[in-house]
Amino acid sequence: MPLWDRIRRSQVWKSIFRHPPPVDRPNRVKVVLTNLILHLHPVAMPKHGLRLRFTWCMGGITFFLFLVEVVTGVLLMFYYRPTIQWAYHDMLALRDVVSYGILREVHRWGAHAMVITAMLHMLRVFLTGSYKPPREFNWVIGVLLLALTLLLSFTGYLLPWDQLSMWAVTVGSNMVGAAPLVGHEGPASWVTDQSDLRYVLLGARSVGEEALLRFYVLHCVALPLLAAFLMALHFWRIRKDGGISGPL
Amino acid sequence: MTPDIAEHLTRVAPLLAAFHAACSAMNVAAGGYAWRGRRRGEALAWLGAAIVFLGLAVGAWAGRPPQLPAMAKAGIDAVLGPATLFLGSLALLTVLYLGRRFFTAPPVGLAALNASLLLFGLSLADPVFASLVAKPDHVPIVGMIYLLGFVTWIAAYQAVENDRRTAAGRGPVEKTYAEKVLVWPDLVYIELIAMVLVSALLIAWSLLLAAPLEQPAHPSVTPNPSKAPWYFLGLQELLLYADAWYVGFVVPCLILFGLIALPYLDVNPKGNGYYTIDAQRRKYLVFMFGFLMLWVLPILVGTFLRGPNWSFFGLYEPRDPQKMAMHVNVTLSEYFWEWGLGRPRPEVDPHAGAWLRMGQAMWREMPGLAVLAAYFVALPLLLRRTLFKTARLAMGRCRYWIAMGLLLLMLTLPLKMLLRWTLHLSYIVSMPEFLLNF
Ligand code: HEM
């Protein structure tokens, strides 16, 4: 008996996968129903949803990039300390000490790519009119996901603590300081520069160690958890709204 | 030829040779495909393009990368400017939209791709252009331009096809693929291949391009220019035309709110689940205008064409830190009181109480306030009975007013740009006493 078959018949394998290999119709149905990851999918779907020219695979790629970011991000957390003394130094070490180190690269380019694919995914959902009933609410969740993607990217931008990152975040947070009502430089402002929205964001009046810590916690804990939750909701709703959209 | 240009050319020569060779290979493939489909004329055209690219590749390989003539570069840079770029792009998109039946023909699409690749390849031989597009953080944006162009094209291609079928009384193409397939293996394998390809791309990209790391952060050394991350650069670019409270806060909130509201404002049941333009022409135009002209284009300008002092630079123009454009801008109330009525503007008494100061400022800004009232109230009332009569009836009052409000707010941005470029108008309402300029 070939080794492969032997493995497949072993008690260990059978305890993990509770049905024969998915080579015939009943077992192809079963594999999707019994596997936690696969059961995000329906068992069957209309053929047009498979065509790359319909979905551009953009939602799926965005999700995959999110997973890549989670994995590389966790690995980066082993090397990175969010303090003014160490942040930049740890970046240098990642670049100069780790051989074949492309961790930072994969994380950064993956993030840029995710922003782009999320925007393009939105474009395709718009162009196919897939936000129309019954999928209105899933579009709303999608918009929140896009906003979260941008925020994740923005908070991560500060962490290398070089000139590029600090001043980019300064430019961004100054805009918040000019918000009407809640920004100290905005029209009809009723707050000071110690109590406005920018202060909430930065924990200080300018980008410094408080902001670094805040952005770190947001970037590594709060926003990813929120995004993961919304993605779960997004996928759940795709199923509940009747699967991939198509002409009636 | 100055030494640094010569050095640049030797450095990029192998890369350019590979680039042109890849373009050539693409055309050979397209030619072969057309030949097999018995489209002989087309096949010959792609073969010709392949030969041209091959010639360029050989030139580059021989250490003499072909480049654009200096005249052409100077000409392009002379024409480029914020206003010409905006209006030119708008004109181009309009032509593409009106002629979509022609432009979505695959040979036309490929010809356009060839033209852009040719221009791109020739431009890469220019050191300024090369440093712009090869900056690590800019590479994904170049990729985005091509990706966005491609997906917009293929979406329009399918929409045109579906619209043609609908006009002939048949359903959209998607309907002919309605048969059900099993997710395992069909979808699962596509996902697996996509994951492998994306991983390979990401790893190759990461090996080739190092993530940037500049000098350590220094609170007292401000870089010139200081740029926001690229996806917010569009907003930063729009800061030229409106104040931070509006562009930096109100506009993002409006974008979010507008996107969230979209499915609830749209009452058209047609065009659900397939590509179409004809079934939703107005909405298509508004969305694409907002996305391409007000989000993507300002990002591109802010990323590639803004340099020191936020001055505008051409694609081939060295970034001169001294370049500084001086504009004298005039507010609407100055136009009205000083130019129109020939007398000084009414003053605001700085010692008066808050309400009195507010009243005085409003009196001074009366013309601008009148314009805004006409724009935001009278115009929708008028449109409701004329251009948007049927839309208003279909949408009902609540949807109509929200949609009109969002549309008019969105259009404030291009209108303010136009007013700036033509009349040098800075603000329609300017009350610096209350930090309120619009
Ligand atoms: C982090 C971001 C996002 C992820 C990971 C994600 C993921 C996905 C996936 C995997 C699908 C399945 C179909 C496809 O791949 O096209 C999907 C569908 C959908 N997405 Fe997203 N999405 C994201 C953001 C968005 C955004 C920004 C929007 C819109 C504003 C959106 C709206 C929708 C809608 C309405 C559907 C159902 C489409 C249909 O049935 O044709 N999503 N999403």
XYZ file of C-alpha atoms and ligand atoms in Angstrom:
729
model
C 0.000 0.000 0.000
C 1.468 3.429 -0.893
C 2.531 5.519 2.062
C -0.046 8.206 1.309
C -2.905 5.733 1.528
C -1.483 4.305 4.672
C -1.495 7.728 6.299
C -5.036 8.287 5.146
C -6.164 5.070 6.756
C -4.380 5.629 10.013
C -6.332 6.241 13.175
C -4.693 9.652 13.609
C -5.720 10.946 10.183
C -9.253 9.633 10.534
C -9.587 11.283 13.905
C -8.827 14.644 12.300
C -10.733 14.304 9.023
C -13.899 12.371 9.658
C -14.726 11.338 6.113
C -13.044 9.835 3.052
C -11.072 12.174 0.730
C -13.225 14.653 -1.212
C -13.100 12.902 -4.554
C -16.777 12.237 -5.051
C -19.803 14.428 -4.677
C -21.021 13.421 -1.193
C -17.579 13.826 0.296
C -16.954 17.117 -1.478
C -20.062 18.390 0.213
C -18.985 16.931 3.547
C -15.521 18.435 3.487
C -16.968 21.935 3.360
C -19.550 21.211 6.037
C -17.248 19.581 8.557
C -14.173 21.805 8.322
C -14.217 24.949 10.440
C -12.261 27.087 7.971
C -13.929 25.771 4.846
C -17.388 26.152 6.267
C -17.067 29.930 5.872
C -18.052 28.920 2.343
C -21.357 27.602 1.109
C -21.317 24.069 -0.287
C -22.268 25.139 -3.783
C -22.336 28.472 -5.576
C -23.343 29.904 -8.960
C -20.614 29.581 -11.520
C -20.409 33.302 -12.344
C -19.063 33.928 -8.852
C -15.986 31.901 -9.725
C -15.066 34.073 -12.669
C -12.139 36.290 -11.872
C -13.555 39.022 -14.026
C -16.598 39.210 -11.750
C -15.041 39.540 -8.263
C -11.421 40.195 -9.287
C -10.817 38.018 -6.198
C -10.351 41.327 -4.397
C -12.252 40.588 -1.207
C -10.443 37.298 -0.803
C -7.044 38.864 -1.452
C -7.795 41.606 1.063
C -8.604 38.982 3.659
C -5.465 37.010 2.853
C -3.360 40.154 3.172
C -4.959 40.797 6.545
C -3.839 37.334 7.669
C -0.329 38.015 6.365
C -0.288 41.255 8.351
C -1.386 39.469 11.508
C 1.330 36.844 11.233
C 4.167 39.196 10.300
C 2.893 41.734 12.817
C 3.036 39.256 15.681
C 6.550 38.299 14.639
C 7.566 41.954 14.529
C 6.253 42.418 18.060
C 9.018 40.095 19.255
C 11.612 42.589 18.066
C 9.998 45.937 18.638
C 9.616 48.096 21.745
C 7.294 51.108 21.488
C 9.450 53.600 23.366
C 11.408 56.572 22.162
C 14.669 55.002 23.300
C 14.160 51.735 21.474
C 11.688 52.029 18.603
C 14.084 53.405 16.002
C 16.926 51.316 17.312
C 14.881 48.153 16.904
C 14.147 49.136 13.305
C 17.863 49.455 12.645
C 18.454 46.086 14.248
C 15.773 44.484 12.111
C 17.460 45.889 9.056
C 21.106 45.328 9.928
C 21.282 42.355 12.261
C 18.666 39.878 11.080
C 19.942 38.032 8.033
C 17.526 37.735 5.104
C 15.230 39.803 7.242
C 12.249 40.740 5.129
C 9.764 40.764 7.966
C 9.374 44.528 7.982
C 9.227 44.593 4.211
C 6.473 41.988 3.958
C 4.509 43.797 6.659
C 4.870 47.218 5.065
C 4.233 46.235 1.450
C 1.413 43.967 2.558
C -0.181 46.928 4.314
C 0.072 49.172 1.251
C -1.347 46.367 -0.851
C -4.226 45.810 1.553
C -5.276 49.452 1.384
C -5.275 49.227 -2.410
C -7.142 45.922 -2.620
C -9.767 47.053 -0.101
C -10.439 50.145 -2.223
C -10.644 48.081 -5.398
C -12.935 45.563 -3.699
C -15.260 48.411 -2.831
C -15.122 49.587 -6.425
C -16.136 46.159 -7.721
C -18.976 45.849 -5.202
C -20.209 49.240 -6.356
C -19.871 48.481 -10.056
C -21.795 45.212 -9.806
C -24.482 46.918 -7.725
C -23.913 44.292 -5.033
C -24.709 46.755 -2.260
C -28.356 46.767 -3.231
C -30.952 44.911 -1.159
C -30.534 42.563 0.587
C -26.835 43.426 0.981
C -27.091 47.046 2.183
C -25.898 46.304 5.679
C -22.932 44.272 4.513
C -21.839 47.271 2.462
C -22.026 49.344 5.658
C -19.813 46.824 7.433
C -17.494 47.010 4.446
C -17.211 50.790 4.703
C -16.277 50.419 8.368
C -13.695 47.813 7.384
C -12.194 50.186 4.843
C -11.976 52.912 7.480
C -10.342 50.444 9.869
C -7.866 49.399 7.190
C -6.826 53.021 6.755
C -6.591 53.547 10.512
C -4.526 50.395 10.941
C -2.191 51.623 8.263
C -2.018 55.098 9.754
C -1.285 53.939 13.301
C 1.379 51.559 12.019
C 3.018 54.339 10.047
C 4.206 56.010 13.258
C 5.899 53.013 14.801
C 9.312 53.114 13.014
C 9.767 56.479 14.707
C 11.801 58.059 11.940
C 11.373 61.483 10.383
C 9.002 60.148 7.744
C 6.651 58.555 10.236
C 6.666 61.247 12.881
C 5.951 64.089 10.492
C 3.367 62.191 8.496
C 1.427 61.598 11.692
C 1.942 65.224 12.691
C 0.370 66.357 9.417
C -2.509 63.945 9.904
C -3.186 64.774 13.518
C -3.063 68.523 12.876
C -6.039 68.080 10.614
C -7.884 66.542 13.539
C -6.898 69.534 15.654
C -8.739 71.737 13.189
C -12.032 69.873 13.498
C -15.067 72.056 14.149
C -16.234 72.084 17.796
C -13.864 69.372 19.028
C -10.562 70.671 17.672
C -8.811 73.586 19.329
C -8.032 75.294 16.006
C -11.392 74.615 14.445
C -14.414 76.867 13.972
C -16.752 77.136 16.972
C -14.148 75.432 19.091
C -15.040 74.952 22.744
C -11.932 73.025 23.759
C -8.301 73.901 24.380
C -5.245 72.222 22.964
C -5.232 70.098 26.129
C -8.711 68.753 25.737
C -9.407 68.522 22.029
C -9.699 65.509 19.772
C -6.053 65.678 18.798
C -5.084 65.432 22.439
C -7.239 62.344 22.809
C -5.508 60.804 19.821
C -1.942 61.727 20.737
C -2.125 61.824 24.521
C -0.228 65.111 24.305
C -0.152 68.323 22.333
C 2.307 66.965 19.810
C 3.537 63.621 18.552
C 5.728 62.155 21.289
C 6.129 59.100 23.461
C 2.488 59.140 24.561
C 1.370 59.046 20.958
C 3.806 56.235 20.188
C 2.344 54.110 22.959
C -1.234 54.913 22.018
C -0.678 54.143 18.369
C 1.107 50.926 19.295
C -1.753 49.659 21.414
C -4.316 50.683 18.811
C -2.279 49.162 16.031
C -1.442 45.847 17.683
C -4.494 45.169 19.805
C -7.584 47.314 19.517
C -7.929 47.864 15.774
C -6.986 44.316 14.664
C -9.483 42.811 17.103
C -12.177 45.134 15.856
C -11.289 44.410 12.239
C -11.296 40.665 12.843
C -14.705 40.908 14.453
C -16.112 42.955 11.591
C -14.631 40.564 9.046
C -16.329 37.644 10.779
C -19.562 39.600 10.595
C -18.884 40.493 6.942
C -18.427 36.855 5.917
C -21.364 35.688 7.992
C -23.550 38.264 6.301
C -22.408 37.239 2.823
C -23.824 33.795 3.561
C -26.979 35.066 5.237
C -27.664 37.544 2.430
C -27.819 34.675 -0.026
C -24.202 34.212 -1.083
C -22.384 36.043 -3.829
C -24.625 38.505 -5.629
C -25.852 37.789 -9.119
C -28.547 38.814 -11.574
C -31.970 37.756 -10.390
C 25.244 64.671 -20.967
C 26.086 65.465 -17.344
C 27.892 62.769 -15.368
C 24.995 61.915 -13.064
C 22.709 61.313 -16.030
C 25.298 59.039 -17.603
C 25.633 57.201 -14.322
C 21.878 56.875 -14.010
C 21.671 55.466 -17.521
C 24.264 52.777 -16.884
C 22.461 51.865 -13.690
C 18.998 51.510 -15.198
C 20.104 50.042 -18.539
C 19.706 46.354 -17.554
C 16.413 47.041 -15.837
C 15.098 48.916 -18.851
C 16.238 46.150 -21.166
C 14.216 43.690 -19.088
C 11.229 46.038 -19.035
C 11.142 46.546 -22.796
C 11.747 42.848 -23.382
C 8.780 42.005 -21.154
C 6.597 44.450 -23.100
C 7.814 42.840 -26.300
C 6.971 39.358 -25.015
C 3.487 40.537 -24.053
C 2.912 41.756 -27.601
C 4.224 38.525 -29.083
C 1.715 36.639 -26.938
C -1.099 38.980 -27.971
C -0.066 38.621 -31.611
C -0.048 34.838 -31.401
C -3.451 34.867 -29.779
C -4.892 37.135 -32.469
C -3.328 34.994 -35.211
C -4.930 31.855 -33.835
C -8.246 33.686 -33.752
C -7.705 34.501 -37.469
C -7.455 38.218 -36.829
C -4.416 38.594 -39.065
C -4.276 42.393 -39.261
C -4.376 42.724 -35.514
C -1.715 40.045 -35.136
C 0.601 41.983 -37.408
C 0.041 45.163 -35.415
C 1.075 43.465 -32.163
C 4.027 41.913 -33.908
C 5.073 45.396 -35.015
C 4.767 46.650 -31.445
C 6.806 43.675 -30.272
C 9.563 44.556 -32.718
C 9.605 48.178 -31.552
C 9.907 47.113 -27.902
C 12.566 44.589 -28.844
C 14.547 47.353 -30.515
C 14.273 49.462 -27.365
C 15.370 46.482 -25.267
C 18.424 45.945 -27.448
C 19.274 49.630 -27.254
C 19.038 49.540 -23.482
C 21.070 46.349 -23.312
C 23.778 48.007 -25.393
C 23.992 50.660 -22.674
C 22.098 53.318 -24.593
C 18.569 53.276 -23.167
C 16.279 55.185 -25.515
C 14.663 58.163 -23.863
C 12.179 60.877 -24.588
C 13.614 63.869 -26.450
C 14.345 66.802 -24.149
C 11.794 68.834 -26.085
C 9.026 66.367 -25.312
C 9.890 66.299 -21.627
C 9.994 70.087 -21.417
C 6.694 70.216 -23.284
C 4.991 67.776 -20.941
C 6.257 69.595 -17.863
C 5.226 72.961 -19.274
C 1.660 71.755 -19.741
C 1.382 69.961 -16.395
C -0.148 71.926 -13.566
C -2.849 71.359 -10.978
C -5.514 72.952 -13.148
C -4.508 71.431 -16.482
C -4.115 68.037 -14.879
C -7.555 68.156 -13.289
C -9.342 69.488 -16.344
C -7.353 67.299 -18.707
C -8.144 64.159 -16.701
C -11.778 65.145 -16.561
C -11.857 65.640 -20.322
C -10.090 62.320 -20.884
C -12.479 60.427 -18.601
C -15.434 62.074 -20.318
C -14.169 60.975 -23.717
C -13.552 57.451 -22.402
C -17.048 57.349 -20.924
C -18.822 58.631 -24.022
C -16.803 56.395 -26.308
C -16.925 53.382 -24.006
C -18.227 51.114 -26.737
C -15.083 51.845 -28.731
C -12.568 51.947 -25.890
C -13.638 48.676 -24.307
C -12.750 46.751 -27.471
C -9.776 44.611 -26.392
C -7.429 45.777 -29.191
C -8.045 49.410 -28.197
C -7.352 48.563 -24.566
C -4.131 46.815 -25.452
C -3.047 49.680 -27.686
C -3.606 52.112 -24.799
C -1.628 49.851 -22.477
C 1.194 49.704 -25.009
C 1.255 53.468 -25.332
C 1.429 53.968 -21.577
C 4.129 51.317 -21.164
C 6.151 52.929 -23.947
C 5.916 56.341 -22.331
C 6.719 54.851 -18.939
C 9.749 52.950 -20.240
C 11.148 55.930 -22.098
C 10.580 58.145 -19.058
C 12.439 55.751 -16.764
C 15.633 56.785 -18.521
C 15.137 60.217 -16.951
C 16.766 60.392 -13.502
C 14.093 62.616 -11.948
C 11.223 60.485 -13.197
C 13.016 57.314 -12.159
C 13.638 58.587 -8.644
C 9.952 59.515 -8.369
C 8.517 56.167 -9.340
C 11.241 53.985 -7.824
C 11.003 55.467 -4.346
C 10.037 52.406 -2.250
C 6.840 53.909 -0.879
C 5.813 55.073 -4.353
C 6.131 51.710 -6.069
C 2.777 50.389 -4.806
C 1.094 53.555 -6.065
C 2.485 53.032 -9.547
C 1.141 49.498 -9.302
C -2.197 50.887 -8.179
C -2.444 53.137 -11.251
C -2.108 50.187 -13.600
C -4.323 47.933 -11.511
C -7.020 50.575 -11.241
C -6.844 51.261 -14.963
C -7.153 47.578 -15.715
C -10.079 46.823 -13.395
C -11.971 49.939 -14.477
C -11.483 48.865 -18.060
C -12.558 45.268 -17.565
C -15.582 46.405 -15.549
C -16.575 48.794 -18.320
C -15.985 46.031 -20.869
C -18.458 43.761 -19.084
C -20.909 46.589 -18.500
C -20.936 47.498 -22.189
C -21.482 43.876 -23.141
C -24.321 43.494 -20.640
C -25.926 46.748 -21.725
C -25.821 45.614 -25.334
C -27.464 42.319 -24.386
C -30.100 44.067 -22.295
C -30.935 46.364 -25.192
C -31.403 43.264 -27.340
C -33.777 41.812 -24.759
C -31.392 39.220 -23.308
C -30.169 39.019 -19.724
C -26.654 39.928 -18.562
C -23.793 37.520 -19.232
C -23.669 36.586 -15.553
C -27.038 34.916 -16.033
C -25.594 32.381 -18.441
C -23.282 31.195 -15.672
C -26.061 30.538 -13.183
C -25.413 26.792 -12.959
C -24.311 25.711 -9.488
C -20.838 24.311 -8.884
C -19.337 22.767 -5.764
C -17.062 24.961 -3.703
C -14.678 22.052 -3.299
C -12.804 21.814 -5.616
C -13.678 24.779 -7.857
C -13.497 27.734 -5.496
C -11.049 26.254 -3.015
C -8.455 25.747 -5.707
C -8.828 29.266 -7.050
C -8.310 30.554 -3.521
C -5.252 28.366 -3.071
C -3.693 29.575 -6.318
C -4.479 33.187 -5.436
C -2.812 32.776 -2.045
C 0.303 31.258 -3.609
C 0.537 34.007 -6.213
C 0.000 36.828 -3.736
C 2.583 35.335 -1.363
C 5.100 34.956 -4.177
C 4.537 38.517 -5.300
C 4.849 39.859 -1.773
C 8.054 37.951 -1.088
C 9.648 38.966 -4.391
C 8.656 42.577 -3.793
C 10.100 42.451 -0.264
C 13.378 40.966 -1.439
C 13.780 43.606 -4.118
C 12.720 46.693 -2.203
C 13.835 47.523 1.316
C 11.339 49.269 3.571
C 12.379 52.904 3.964
C 13.940 54.141 7.167
C 14.966 57.768 7.408
C 16.754 59.703 10.126
C 15.419 59.168 13.654
C 12.410 61.291 14.525
C 13.349 64.800 15.531
C 10.607 67.138 16.743
C 12.457 70.337 15.811
C 13.638 69.375 12.308
C 10.666 69.685 9.990
C 11.202 67.968 6.644
C 10.231 70.005 3.606
C 7.726 68.935 2.434
C 6.105 66.956 5.267
C 3.749 64.525 3.651
C 0.925 62.490 5.149
C 0.814 58.754 4.351
C -0.065 58.279 0.707
C -3.742 57.377 1.169
C -4.293 60.701 2.968
C -2.243 62.715 0.487
C -5.332 63.465 -1.547
C -6.811 65.256 1.437
C -3.535 67.061 2.049
C -3.502 68.188 -1.575
C -7.068 69.477 -1.247
C -5.927 71.627 1.703
C -4.794 74.080 -0.963
C -8.393 74.806 -1.835
C -10.157 74.702 1.514
C -9.240 74.930 5.178
C -8.219 72.071 7.421
C -11.476 71.986 9.369
C -13.307 71.231 6.153
C -10.875 69.051 4.215
C -9.294 67.351 7.198
C -12.386 66.623 9.174
C -15.710 67.403 7.538
C -14.825 65.868 4.176
C -13.640 62.520 5.618
C -16.778 62.354 7.742
C -18.873 63.106 4.678
C -17.112 60.434 2.634
C -17.799 57.873 5.346
C -21.369 58.977 5.804
C -21.999 59.181 2.068
C -20.659 55.687 1.440
C -22.677 54.256 4.300
C -25.799 56.017 3.079
C -25.378 54.954 -0.553
C -27.376 51.695 -0.444
C -30.221 53.439 1.363
C -30.319 56.401 -1.035
C -30.304 54.241 -4.141
C -33.849 53.198 -4.961
C -33.110 51.789 -8.401
C -33.678 48.022 -8.252
C -31.924 47.450 -11.586
C -28.263 46.602 -11.875
C -28.140 44.312 -8.846
C -25.452 41.680 -9.158
C -24.060 42.313 -12.635
C -21.940 44.906 -14.388
C -23.901 47.667 -16.046
C -23.587 51.349 -16.795
C -26.763 52.134 -18.691
C -29.016 50.987 -15.844
C -27.352 53.414 -13.430
C -25.707 56.141 -15.498
C -26.008 59.056 -13.087
C -24.836 57.132 -10.082
C -21.937 55.659 -12.023
C -20.818 59.122 -13.058
C -21.086 60.618 -9.576
C -19.268 57.728 -7.908
C -16.511 57.553 -10.491
C -16.070 61.323 -10.435
C -15.732 61.289 -6.673
C -13.439 58.281 -6.584
C -11.176 59.015 -9.537
C -11.131 62.807 -9.680
C -11.437 63.772 -6.014
C -9.752 60.830 -4.272
C -7.264 59.132 -6.600
C -6.080 62.067 -8.711
C -5.225 64.324 -5.732
C -3.361 61.361 -4.204
C -1.295 61.068 -7.374
C -0.618 64.802 -7.510
C 0.313 64.915 -3.843
C 2.559 61.882 -4.132
C 4.385 62.468 -7.368
C 4.119 66.135 -8.234
C 4.367 68.062 -4.973
C 7.824 68.944 -3.738
C 9.478 71.372 -1.345
C 7.130 74.125 -0.081
C 4.300 72.056 -1.559
C 5.198 73.578 -4.937
C 4.055 71.818 -8.064
C 6.797 70.106 -10.076
C 6.704 68.417 -13.461
C 7.477 64.761 -14.006
C 11.008 65.477 -15.217
C 11.708 68.678 -13.308
C 14.434 68.560 -10.652
C 13.055 69.307 -7.179
C 14.373 72.769 -6.458
C 13.986 73.556 -2.729
C 13.829 77.270 -3.535
C 10.795 77.009 -5.785
C 7.953 78.870 -4.193
C 4.760 79.913 -5.881
C 3.257 83.121 -4.575
C -0.424 83.674 -5.063
C -2.471 86.594 -3.985
C -5.920 85.287 -3.250
C -8.975 87.397 -2.664
C -12.065 86.626 -0.624
C -15.553 87.033 -2.024
C -16.352 89.827 0.426
C -13.307 91.772 -0.777
C -14.502 91.348 -4.333
C -17.964 92.490 -3.361
C -17.257 95.526 -1.157
C -13.973 96.816 -2.516
C -14.131 95.920 -6.204
C -17.866 95.894 -6.679
C -19.070 98.762 -4.481
C -15.759 100.597 -4.356
C -15.688 101.109 -0.611
C -13.902 99.492 2.347
C -15.323 96.372 3.875
C -17.437 96.889 7.012
C -15.336 96.334 10.087
C -15.751 94.055 13.040
C -15.235 95.811 16.352
C -12.838 93.587 18.274
C -14.054 94.920 21.627
C -17.722 94.277 21.048
C -19.543 91.338 22.562
C -19.494 87.970 20.846
C -22.991 88.229 19.373
C -22.383 91.698 18.021
C -19.089 90.634 16.470
C -20.799 87.683 14.888
C -23.470 89.954 13.452
C -20.892 92.369 12.091
C -18.871 89.565 10.527
C -21.996 88.140 8.943
C -22.903 91.529 7.514
C -19.432 91.776 5.986
C -19.718 88.243 4.596
C -23.279 88.717 3.448
C -22.515 88.100 -0.258
C -20.854 84.754 0.502
C -23.667 83.702 2.817
C -26.169 84.558 0.113
C -24.243 82.457 -2.393
C -24.200 79.514 0.008
C -27.904 79.825 0.720
C -28.638 79.866 -2.990
C -26.381 76.870 -3.559
C -27.575 74.675 -0.716
C -31.254 75.641 -0.532
C -32.488 77.343 -3.671
C -30.646 75.047 -6.077
C -32.083 71.773 -4.708
C -35.535 73.355 -4.603
C -35.173 74.329 -8.222
C -33.710 70.998 -9.333
C -36.493 69.167 -7.585
C -38.956 70.625 -10.082
C -36.752 70.419 -13.148
C -33.787 68.138 -13.779
C -34.386 65.767 -10.858
C -38.177 65.725 -10.991
C -38.539 61.990 -11.525
C -35.676 61.196 -9.175
C -37.278 63.293 -6.443
C -40.564 61.453 -6.842
C -38.905 58.044 -6.788
C -36.725 58.851 -3.796
C -39.121 60.663 -1.534
C -38.323 63.802 0.410
C -35.884 62.467 2.981
C -33.657 60.582 0.535
C -33.729 63.445 -1.934
C -32.499 66.044 0.532
C -29.767 63.853 1.960
C -28.565 62.855 -1.494
C -28.646 66.445 -2.727
C -26.812 67.655 0.349
C -24.073 65.085 -0.151
C -23.827 65.772 -3.856
C -23.627 69.531 -3.399
C -21.081 69.214 -0.602
C -18.973 66.964 -2.788
C -19.162 69.457 -5.631
C -17.916 72.268 -3.373
C -14.412 70.874 -3.849
C -14.162 71.059 -7.652
C -16.074 74.345 -7.628
C -13.641 75.852 -5.161
C -10.769 74.635 -7.314
C -12.248 76.269 -10.384
C -12.878 79.527 -8.539
C -9.302 79.505 -7.284
C -7.838 78.879 -10.709
C -9.974 81.407 -12.517
C -10.742 84.229 -10.047
C -8.053 83.594 -7.406
C -10.901 83.380 -4.968
C -9.694 82.155 -1.588
C -12.879 82.002 0.458
C -16.552 82.414 -0.177
C -17.137 83.165 3.475
C -14.158 84.336 5.477
C -14.513 84.979 9.205
C -11.017 84.622 10.625
C -12.397 86.119 13.856
C -14.172 82.813 14.410
C -11.595 80.574 12.680
C -14.285 79.982 10.104
C -13.247 80.175 6.476
C -15.028 78.420 3.685
C -10.853 44.627 5.066
C -11.659 44.711 4.177
C -12.563 43.686 3.491
C -12.489 42.314 3.400
C -11.424 41.390 3.982
C -13.617 41.890 2.604
C -13.866 40.576 2.209
C -14.884 40.197 1.366
C -14.991 38.930 0.689
C -13.981 37.793 0.775
C -16.129 38.943 -0.039
C -16.624 37.821 -0.975
C -16.747 38.264 -2.415
C -15.534 38.935 -3.005
O -14.403 38.475 -2.748
O -15.706 39.919 -3.714
C -16.778 40.206 0.204
C -17.998 40.596 -0.320
C -18.604 41.836 -0.085
N -17.984 42.961 0.423
Fe -16.193 42.943 1.359
N -14.372 42.986 2.277
C -13.741 44.100 2.786
C -14.132 45.412 2.626
C -15.314 45.794 2.013
C -15.652 47.136 1.668
C -14.738 48.335 1.855
C -16.914 47.096 1.147
C -17.767 48.226 0.644
C -17.735 49.415 1.010
C -17.360 45.726 1.161
C -18.607 45.287 0.766
C -18.886 43.983 0.422
C -20.164 43.500 -0.054
C -21.460 44.325 -0.191
C -19.984 42.151 -0.366
C -21.026 41.198 -0.981
C -20.758 41.267 -2.455
C -21.479 40.261 -3.289
O -22.231 39.452 -2.757
O -21.255 40.337 -4.519
N -16.346 44.958 1.677
N -15.991 40.963 1.046
